[in-house]
Coordinates of C-alpha atoms in Angstrom, one line a residue:
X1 CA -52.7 -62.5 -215.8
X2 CA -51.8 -59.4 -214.6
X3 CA -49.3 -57.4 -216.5
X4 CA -48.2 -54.8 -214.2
X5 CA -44.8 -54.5 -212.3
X6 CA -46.0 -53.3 -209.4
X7 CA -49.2 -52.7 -207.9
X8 CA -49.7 -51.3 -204.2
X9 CA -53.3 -50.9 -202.7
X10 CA -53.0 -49.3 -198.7
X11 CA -55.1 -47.6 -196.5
X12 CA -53.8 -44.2 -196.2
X13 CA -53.2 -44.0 -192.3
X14 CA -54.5 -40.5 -191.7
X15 CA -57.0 -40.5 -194.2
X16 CA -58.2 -43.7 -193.7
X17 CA -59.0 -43.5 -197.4
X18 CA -57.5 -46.5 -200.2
X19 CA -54.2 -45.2 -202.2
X20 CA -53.6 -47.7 -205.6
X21 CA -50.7 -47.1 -206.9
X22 CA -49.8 -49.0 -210.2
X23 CA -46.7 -49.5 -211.8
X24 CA -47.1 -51.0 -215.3
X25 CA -43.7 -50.6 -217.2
X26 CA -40.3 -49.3 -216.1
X27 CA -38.4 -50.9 -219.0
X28 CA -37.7 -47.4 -220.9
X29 CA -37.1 -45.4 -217.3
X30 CA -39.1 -44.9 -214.3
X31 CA -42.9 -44.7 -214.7
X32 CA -44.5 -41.6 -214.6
X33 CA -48.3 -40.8 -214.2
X34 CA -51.0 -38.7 -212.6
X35 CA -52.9 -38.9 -209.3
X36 CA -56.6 -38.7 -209.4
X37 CA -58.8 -38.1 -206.6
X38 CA -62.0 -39.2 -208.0
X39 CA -65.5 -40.9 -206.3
X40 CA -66.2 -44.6 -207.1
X41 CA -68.8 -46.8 -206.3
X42 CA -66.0 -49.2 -204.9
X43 CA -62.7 -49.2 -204.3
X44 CA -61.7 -51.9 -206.6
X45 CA -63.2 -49.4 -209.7
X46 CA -60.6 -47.3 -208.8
X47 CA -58.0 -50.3 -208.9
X48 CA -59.8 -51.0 -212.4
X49 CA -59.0 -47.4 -213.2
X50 CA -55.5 -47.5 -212.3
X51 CA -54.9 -50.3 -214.1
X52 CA -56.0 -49.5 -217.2
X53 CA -54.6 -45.8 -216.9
X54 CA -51.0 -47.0 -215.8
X55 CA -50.8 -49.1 -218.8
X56 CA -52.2 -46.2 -221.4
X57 CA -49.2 -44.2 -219.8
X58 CA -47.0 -46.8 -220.7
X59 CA -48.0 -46.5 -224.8
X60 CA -47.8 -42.6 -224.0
X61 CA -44.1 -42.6 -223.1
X62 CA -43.5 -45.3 -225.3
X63 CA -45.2 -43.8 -229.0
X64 CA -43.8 -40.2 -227.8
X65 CA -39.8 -41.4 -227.7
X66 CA -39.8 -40.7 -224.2
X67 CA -37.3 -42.6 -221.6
X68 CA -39.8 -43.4 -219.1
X69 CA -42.3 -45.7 -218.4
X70 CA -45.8 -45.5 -217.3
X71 CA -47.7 -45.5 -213.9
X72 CA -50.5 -44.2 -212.4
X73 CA -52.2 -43.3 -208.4
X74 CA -55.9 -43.4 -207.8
X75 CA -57.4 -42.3 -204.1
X76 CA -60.7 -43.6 -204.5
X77 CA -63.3 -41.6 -202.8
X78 CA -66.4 -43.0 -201.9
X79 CA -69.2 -41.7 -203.2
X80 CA -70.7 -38.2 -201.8
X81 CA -67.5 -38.2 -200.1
X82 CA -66.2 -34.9 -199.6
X83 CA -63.0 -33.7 -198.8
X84 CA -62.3 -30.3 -196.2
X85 CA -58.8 -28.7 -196.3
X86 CA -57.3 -31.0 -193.2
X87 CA -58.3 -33.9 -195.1
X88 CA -57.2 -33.5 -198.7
X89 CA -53.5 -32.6 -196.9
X90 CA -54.1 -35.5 -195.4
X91 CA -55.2 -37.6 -198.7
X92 CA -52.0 -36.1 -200.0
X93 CA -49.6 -37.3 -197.2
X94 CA -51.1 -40.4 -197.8
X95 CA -50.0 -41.0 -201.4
X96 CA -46.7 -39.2 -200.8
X97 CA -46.0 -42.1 -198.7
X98 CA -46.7 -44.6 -200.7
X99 CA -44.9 -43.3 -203.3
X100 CA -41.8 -42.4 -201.4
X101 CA -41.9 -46.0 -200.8
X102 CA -41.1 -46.9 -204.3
X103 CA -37.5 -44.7 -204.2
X104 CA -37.6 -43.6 -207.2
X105 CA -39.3 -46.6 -209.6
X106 CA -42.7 -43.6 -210.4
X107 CA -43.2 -40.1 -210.0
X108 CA -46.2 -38.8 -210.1
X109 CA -48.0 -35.7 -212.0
X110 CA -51.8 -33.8 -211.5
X111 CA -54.9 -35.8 -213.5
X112 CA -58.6 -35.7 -212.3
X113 CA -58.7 -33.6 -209.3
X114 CA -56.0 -32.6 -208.7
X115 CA -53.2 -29.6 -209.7
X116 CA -50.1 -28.2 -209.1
X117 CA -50.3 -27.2 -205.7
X118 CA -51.3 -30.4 -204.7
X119 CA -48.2 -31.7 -206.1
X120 CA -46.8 -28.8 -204.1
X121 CA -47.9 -30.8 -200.6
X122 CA -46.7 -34.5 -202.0
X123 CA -42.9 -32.8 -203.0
X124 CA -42.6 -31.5 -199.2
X125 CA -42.5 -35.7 -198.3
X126 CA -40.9 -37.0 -201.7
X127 CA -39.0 -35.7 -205.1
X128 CA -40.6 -38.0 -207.5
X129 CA -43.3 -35.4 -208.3
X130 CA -43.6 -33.3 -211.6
X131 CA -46.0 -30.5 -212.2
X132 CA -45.6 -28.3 -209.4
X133 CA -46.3 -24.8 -209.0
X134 CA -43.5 -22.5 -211.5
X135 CA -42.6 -20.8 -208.7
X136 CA -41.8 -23.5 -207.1
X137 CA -39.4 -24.6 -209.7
X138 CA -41.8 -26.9 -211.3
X139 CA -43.2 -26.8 -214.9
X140 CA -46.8 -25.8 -213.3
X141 CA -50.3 -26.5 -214.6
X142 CA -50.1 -29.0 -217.7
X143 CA -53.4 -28.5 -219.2
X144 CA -52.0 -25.4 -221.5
X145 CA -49.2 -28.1 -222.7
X146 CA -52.1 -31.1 -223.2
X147 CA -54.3 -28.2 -225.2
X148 CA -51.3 -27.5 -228.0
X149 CA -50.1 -31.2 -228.1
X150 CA -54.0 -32.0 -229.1
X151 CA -53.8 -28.7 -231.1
X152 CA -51.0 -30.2 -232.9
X153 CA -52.5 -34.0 -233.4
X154 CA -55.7 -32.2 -235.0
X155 CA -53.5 -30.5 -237.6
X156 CA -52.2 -33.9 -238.4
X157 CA -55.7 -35.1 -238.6
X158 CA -56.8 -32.0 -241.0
X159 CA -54.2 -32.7 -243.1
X160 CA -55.4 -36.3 -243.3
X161 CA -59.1 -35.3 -244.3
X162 CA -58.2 -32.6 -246.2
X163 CA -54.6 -32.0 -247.3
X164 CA -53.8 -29.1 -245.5
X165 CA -52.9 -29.0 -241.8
X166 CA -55.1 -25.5 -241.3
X167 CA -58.1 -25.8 -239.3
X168 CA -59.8 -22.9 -240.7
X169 CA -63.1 -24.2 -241.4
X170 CA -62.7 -27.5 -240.0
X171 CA -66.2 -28.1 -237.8
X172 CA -65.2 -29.4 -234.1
X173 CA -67.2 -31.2 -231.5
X174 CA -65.4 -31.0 -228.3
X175 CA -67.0 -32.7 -225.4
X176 CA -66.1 -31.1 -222.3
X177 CA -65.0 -27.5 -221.4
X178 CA -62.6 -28.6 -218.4
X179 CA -59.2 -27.1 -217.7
X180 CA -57.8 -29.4 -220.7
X181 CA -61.1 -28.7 -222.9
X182 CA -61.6 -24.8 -222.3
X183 CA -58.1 -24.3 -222.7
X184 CA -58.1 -26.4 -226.5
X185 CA -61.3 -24.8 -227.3
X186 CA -59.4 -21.3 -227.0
X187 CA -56.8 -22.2 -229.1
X188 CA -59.3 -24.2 -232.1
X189 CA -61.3 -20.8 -232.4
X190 CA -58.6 -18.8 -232.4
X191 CA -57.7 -21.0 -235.7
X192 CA -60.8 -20.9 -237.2
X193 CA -62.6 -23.8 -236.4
X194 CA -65.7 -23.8 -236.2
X195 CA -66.9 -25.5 -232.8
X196 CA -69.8 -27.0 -231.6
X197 CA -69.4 -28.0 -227.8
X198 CA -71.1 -29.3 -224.5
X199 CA -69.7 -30.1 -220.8
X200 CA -72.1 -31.5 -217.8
X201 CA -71.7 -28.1 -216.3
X202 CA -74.2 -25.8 -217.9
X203 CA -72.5 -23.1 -216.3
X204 CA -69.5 -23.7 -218.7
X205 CA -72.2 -22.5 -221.6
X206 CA -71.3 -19.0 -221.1
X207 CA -67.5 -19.9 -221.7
X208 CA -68.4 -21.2 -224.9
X209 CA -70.9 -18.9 -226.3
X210 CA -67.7 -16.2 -225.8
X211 CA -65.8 -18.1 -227.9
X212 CA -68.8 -18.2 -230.7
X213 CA -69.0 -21.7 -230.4
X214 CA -72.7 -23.7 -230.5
X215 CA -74.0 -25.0 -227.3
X216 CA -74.9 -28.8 -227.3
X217 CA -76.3 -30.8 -224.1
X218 CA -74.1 -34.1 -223.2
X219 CA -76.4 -37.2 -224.8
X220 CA -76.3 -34.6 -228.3
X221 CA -72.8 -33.8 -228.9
X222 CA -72.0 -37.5 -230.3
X223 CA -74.9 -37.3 -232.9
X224 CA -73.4 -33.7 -234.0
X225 CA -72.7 -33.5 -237.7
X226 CA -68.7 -32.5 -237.3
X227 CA -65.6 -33.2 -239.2
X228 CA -64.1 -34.2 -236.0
X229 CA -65.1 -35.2 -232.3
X230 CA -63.2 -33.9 -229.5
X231 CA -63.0 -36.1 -226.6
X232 CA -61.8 -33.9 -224.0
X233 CA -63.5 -35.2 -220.8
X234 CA -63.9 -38.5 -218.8
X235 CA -63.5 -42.0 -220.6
X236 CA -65.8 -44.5 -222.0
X237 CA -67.4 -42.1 -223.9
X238 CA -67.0 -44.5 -227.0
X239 CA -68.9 -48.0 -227.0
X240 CA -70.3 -50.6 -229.5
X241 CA -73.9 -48.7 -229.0
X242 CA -72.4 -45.2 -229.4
X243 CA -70.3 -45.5 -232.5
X244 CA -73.2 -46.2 -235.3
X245 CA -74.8 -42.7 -234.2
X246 CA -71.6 -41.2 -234.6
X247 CA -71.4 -38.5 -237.9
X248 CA -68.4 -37.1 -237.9
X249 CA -64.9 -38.6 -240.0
X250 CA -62.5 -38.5 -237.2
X251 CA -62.0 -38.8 -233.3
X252 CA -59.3 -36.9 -231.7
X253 CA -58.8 -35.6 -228.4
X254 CA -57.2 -35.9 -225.0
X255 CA -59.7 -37.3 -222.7
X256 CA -58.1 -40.9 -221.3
X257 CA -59.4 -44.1 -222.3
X258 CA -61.7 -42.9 -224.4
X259 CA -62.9 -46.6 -225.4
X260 CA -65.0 -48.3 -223.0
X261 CA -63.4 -51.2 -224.8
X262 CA -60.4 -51.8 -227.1
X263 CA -62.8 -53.4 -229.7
X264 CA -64.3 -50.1 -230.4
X265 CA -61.4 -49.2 -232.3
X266 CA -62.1 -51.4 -234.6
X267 CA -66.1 -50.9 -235.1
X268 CA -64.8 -47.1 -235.5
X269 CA -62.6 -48.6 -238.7
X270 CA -65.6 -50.1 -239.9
X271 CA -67.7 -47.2 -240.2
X272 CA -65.0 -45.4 -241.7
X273 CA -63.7 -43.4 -239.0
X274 CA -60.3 -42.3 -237.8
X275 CA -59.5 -42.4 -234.6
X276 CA -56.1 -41.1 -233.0
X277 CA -55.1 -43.3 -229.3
X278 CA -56.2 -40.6 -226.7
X279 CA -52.8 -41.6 -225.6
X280 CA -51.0 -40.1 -228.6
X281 CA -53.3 -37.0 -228.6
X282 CA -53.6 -36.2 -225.4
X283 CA -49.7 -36.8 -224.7
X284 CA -49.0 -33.1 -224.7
X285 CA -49.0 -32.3 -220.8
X286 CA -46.9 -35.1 -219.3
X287 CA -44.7 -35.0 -222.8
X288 CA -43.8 -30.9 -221.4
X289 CA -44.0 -32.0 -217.9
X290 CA -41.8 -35.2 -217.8
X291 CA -39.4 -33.6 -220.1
X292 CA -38.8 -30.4 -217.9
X293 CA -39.0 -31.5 -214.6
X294 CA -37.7 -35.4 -214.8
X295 CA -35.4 -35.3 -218.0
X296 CA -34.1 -31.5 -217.3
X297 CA -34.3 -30.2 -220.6
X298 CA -35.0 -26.5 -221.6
X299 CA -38.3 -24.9 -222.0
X300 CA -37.3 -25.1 -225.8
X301 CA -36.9 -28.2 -226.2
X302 CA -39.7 -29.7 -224.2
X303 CA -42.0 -27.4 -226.5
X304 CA -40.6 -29.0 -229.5
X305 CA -41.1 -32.4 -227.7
X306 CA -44.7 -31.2 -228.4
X307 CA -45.2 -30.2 -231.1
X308 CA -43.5 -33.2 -232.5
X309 CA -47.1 -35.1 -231.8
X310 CA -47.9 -33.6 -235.1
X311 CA -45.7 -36.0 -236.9
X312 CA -46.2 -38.8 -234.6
X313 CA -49.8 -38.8 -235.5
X314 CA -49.1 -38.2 -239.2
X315 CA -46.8 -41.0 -239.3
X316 CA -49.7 -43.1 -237.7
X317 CA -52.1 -42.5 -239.9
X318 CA -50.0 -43.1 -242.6
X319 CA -49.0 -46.1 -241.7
X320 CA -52.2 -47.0 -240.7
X321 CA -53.3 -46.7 -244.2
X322 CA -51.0 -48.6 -245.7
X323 CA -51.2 -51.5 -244.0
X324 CA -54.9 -51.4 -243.6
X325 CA -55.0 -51.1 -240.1
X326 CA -56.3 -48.9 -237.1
X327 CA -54.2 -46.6 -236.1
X328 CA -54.4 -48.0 -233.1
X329 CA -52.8 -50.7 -233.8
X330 CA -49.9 -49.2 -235.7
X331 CA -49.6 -46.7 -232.2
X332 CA -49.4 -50.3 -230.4
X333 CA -46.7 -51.8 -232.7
X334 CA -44.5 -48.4 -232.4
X335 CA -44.6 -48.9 -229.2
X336 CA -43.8 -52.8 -228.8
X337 CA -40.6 -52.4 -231.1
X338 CA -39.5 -49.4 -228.9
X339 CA -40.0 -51.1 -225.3
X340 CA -38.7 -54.6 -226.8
X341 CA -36.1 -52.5 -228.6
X342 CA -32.1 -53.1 -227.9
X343 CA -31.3 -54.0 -224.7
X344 CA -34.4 -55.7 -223.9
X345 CA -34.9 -59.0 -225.2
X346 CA -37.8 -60.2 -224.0
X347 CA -40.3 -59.1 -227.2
X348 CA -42.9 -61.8 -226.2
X349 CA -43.2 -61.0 -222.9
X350 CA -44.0 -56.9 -223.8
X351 CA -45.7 -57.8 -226.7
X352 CA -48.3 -59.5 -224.8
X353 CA -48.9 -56.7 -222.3
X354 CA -49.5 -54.6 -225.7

């Protein structure tokens, strides 16, 4: 059974190229979530994707307090496609349509391949955009935002592990040196962590090796002896076969769906290891982004919105513990009570899509 509100597959009529657009929850506001441009075998991996992603947005409004709801566009490329100038305007177009033709029920944000100025090209066609260029009016490039709300999580998970929130010390495995990754990795040395790190570019090696951190290649880093793992690249990276070689006491970071399955989270409890939803972690970006540009408050104020991950994730964890749970699941329950909250009665129905 599908659990979506909304899901709208078209051939883009310039690009010739599929546009999904997903709609998963709109009960707290309108749904908000990125566009990636991104290669796939076939175009129904990208609908997978999409899926999955739109509903991880909704838990990410949800467990951050925010009043919207979660979405999510995929333009699924085929493979060795690759897009000139004319045709990524053209790609663009393409999705501004389809979202214009929603009036209002998503807006949509930057995710895999894609930034601000792309954002820049959709808001010429439609409103219902977020993270365009500052000088445009728009709250600009989110990965500086996603770095210090994942900055922030990791403090909650230090003082978990250790007592103190510092991270002076604290040995870090971060997979992947992207704009989200290089960006966290600045910030985590200029704390005193001591990282270990890896990306599938080798060229990034030279980025890291500035920032003192060890050099790892991709099929090491999860073996690494750490305190905590650093998911800060593509999904999946967590599976049944890849959790038993894992030696490190936590798993935080901001990569999306980090689980290649939702059963993982519970083989990670097994073995003893914590594991924060890459959708409370890595809520930092949209969290700045949704709050500046769709809910109009202050710079301020969407910084505080934040930092407050902190104490979301302590409060996970906490309860977590208590009631001898993941902390998954306790991230799913904050979010059931709050999208079945007052004003929307039907608990069974959202409980089920949880």
């Amino acid at each position: 059974m599908l659990d979506h509100e909304q899901v709208v597959v078209r051939v883009g009529r310039r690009s010739g190229l599929p546009v999904i657009l997903a709609v998963h929850s709109t009960v707290l506001g309108p749904a908000a979530g990125g566009l990636r441009l991104w290669h796939y075998p076939d175009w129904r991996d990208g609908l997978t994707d999409a899926l999955r992603l739109s509903a991880a947005m909704t838990l990410k409004m949800a467990v951050a307090g925010l009043p919207s709801g979660g979405g999510k566009t995929v333009v699924a490329l085929p493979e060795g496609t690759v897009l000139g100038p004319e045709r990524r305007h053209a790609v663009l177009q393409d999705v501004a349509d389809v979202i214009a033709s929603l009036d209002g029920t998503y807006a949509a944000g930057p995710d895999v391949g894609t930034g601000p100025a792309d954002m820049a090209v959709i808001g010429e066609t439609t409103p219902h955009v977020f993270c365009r260029p500052a000088e445009l009016g728009g709250s600009g490039d989110s990965s500086p935002h996603t770095a210090l709300g994942t900055l922030a999580a990791l403090r909650a998970v230090s003082r978990r592990l250790g007592g103190t929130p510092a991270l002076d010390g604290l040995r870090l495995a971060v997979i992947g040196l992207g704009r989200v990754g290089e960006h966290l990795a600045r910030l985590l040395a200029a704390e005193g962590a001591e990282l270990t790190v890896t990306d599938i570019d080798p060229g990034r090696r030279a980025a890291a090796e500035a920032l003192g951190a060890a050099w790892r290649r991709p099929d090491e880093i999860l073996a690494e002896e750490a305190d905590v793992v650093v998911p800060a690249a593509l999904g999946s990276l967590l599976t049944r076969e890849s959790v038993p070689h894992l030696r490190c006491r936590a798993v935080a970071g901001p990569a999306n769906n980090q689980l290649a399955t939702p059963d993982v989270a519970d083989l990670m409890h097994r073995h003893g290891i914590v594991w924060v939803p890459d959708f409370v972690a890595g809520a930092g970006g949209v969290v700045n982004a949704v709050s500046a540009e769709l809910h109009h408050v202050g710079s301020d104020e969407a910084r505080a919105r934040v930092l407050a991950i902190e104490q979301t994730v302590a409060e996970l964890l906490g309860t977590a513990e208590r009631e001898g749970v993941t902390p998954a699941r306790a991230a799913a329950e904050t979010a059931r009570r709050r999208l079945s909250g007052p004003g929307h009665p039907d608990e069974t129905r959202t409980t089920a899509r949880l």
